[in-house]
Amino acid sequence: MSDQTRQQPQDGGDGAEHGAEHGEEHSGGCLCGAVRYRTRGTPKRVSLCACTWCQKRTGAPLGLSVYFEKAQVTFNGGALKHHR
């Protein structure tokens, strides 16, 4: 997932309170750019795994997964599709 960004605080502070009080925003999408997403707030769970399955699914030595509540995620752009 590309170009994840953190919303900058409007008060000129370091953002420590901003993230807790107003929620952080991150955005990204698929490589072709057809589907974009935005998340808001603190993730429900963040996992980092080095099992063989996670290495295969990511093509990297570690797999990173970030989980949000449905209400925290919005999608823009192309129609979403499901893969098995």
XYZ file of C-alpha atoms in Angstrom:
84
model
C 0.000 0.000 0.000
C 1.486 3.230 -1.027
C 1.784 6.844 0.081
C 0.463 6.511 3.603
C 0.455 9.950 5.181
C -0.178 11.327 8.629
C -2.398 14.358 8.991
C -0.428 17.327 10.259
C -1.760 19.141 13.332
C -3.332 22.535 12.679
C -2.141 23.988 15.982
C 1.553 23.752 15.085
C 2.220 21.181 17.828
C 4.010 17.882 17.517
C 0.819 15.916 16.896
C 0.944 13.775 20.031
C -2.361 15.102 21.339
C -3.739 15.624 17.837
C -3.721 11.895 17.074
C -5.581 10.991 20.256
C -8.067 13.841 20.240
C -8.941 14.184 16.545
C -7.736 10.913 15.079
C -4.975 10.251 12.619
C -5.718 10.019 8.932
C -3.880 7.776 6.477
C -4.492 7.210 2.790
C -3.280 4.818 0.143
C -4.509 2.513 -2.554
C -3.715 -0.101 -5.134
C -0.670 0.195 -7.353
C -2.657 1.110 -10.486
C -4.459 3.899 -8.587
C -7.987 2.735 -9.466
C -8.989 2.249 -5.826
C -8.065 4.637 -3.038
C -8.755 4.379 0.690
C -8.618 6.624 3.731
C -8.523 5.589 7.379
C -9.238 7.726 10.399
C -8.362 7.032 14.015
C -6.282 4.502 15.846
C -6.152 0.974 14.401
C -7.944 -1.767 16.331
C -4.887 -4.006 15.936
C -1.453 -3.960 14.277
C 0.385 -7.227 13.607
C 3.902 -7.961 12.411
C 4.579 -11.576 11.474
C 7.507 -13.565 10.064
C 5.696 -16.864 9.351
C 6.053 -18.500 5.932
C 2.481 -17.582 4.928
C 3.023 -13.867 5.660
C 6.347 -13.941 3.804
C 4.599 -15.436 0.752
C 1.616 -13.059 0.814
C 3.808 -9.956 1.052
C 6.972 -11.038 -0.776
C 8.964 -9.680 2.162
C 10.677 -11.096 5.266
C 7.854 -9.732 7.465
C 4.121 -9.275 6.938
C 2.488 -6.150 8.368
C -1.277 -6.084 8.892
C -3.271 -3.135 10.224
C -6.923 -3.617 11.229
C -9.536 -0.861 11.525
C -13.246 -0.840 12.351
C -15.441 -0.608 9.207
C -16.595 2.888 10.146
C -12.972 4.096 10.152
C -12.329 3.188 6.488
C -13.677 4.851 3.336
C -12.973 3.849 -0.260
C -12.862 6.173 -3.268
C -12.389 5.428 -6.930
C -13.094 2.184 -8.745
C -15.513 -0.570 -7.860
C -14.249 -2.991 -5.248
C -13.846 -6.664 -6.121
C -13.390 -9.721 -3.928
C -10.707 -12.347 -4.517
C -10.409 -15.797 -3.013
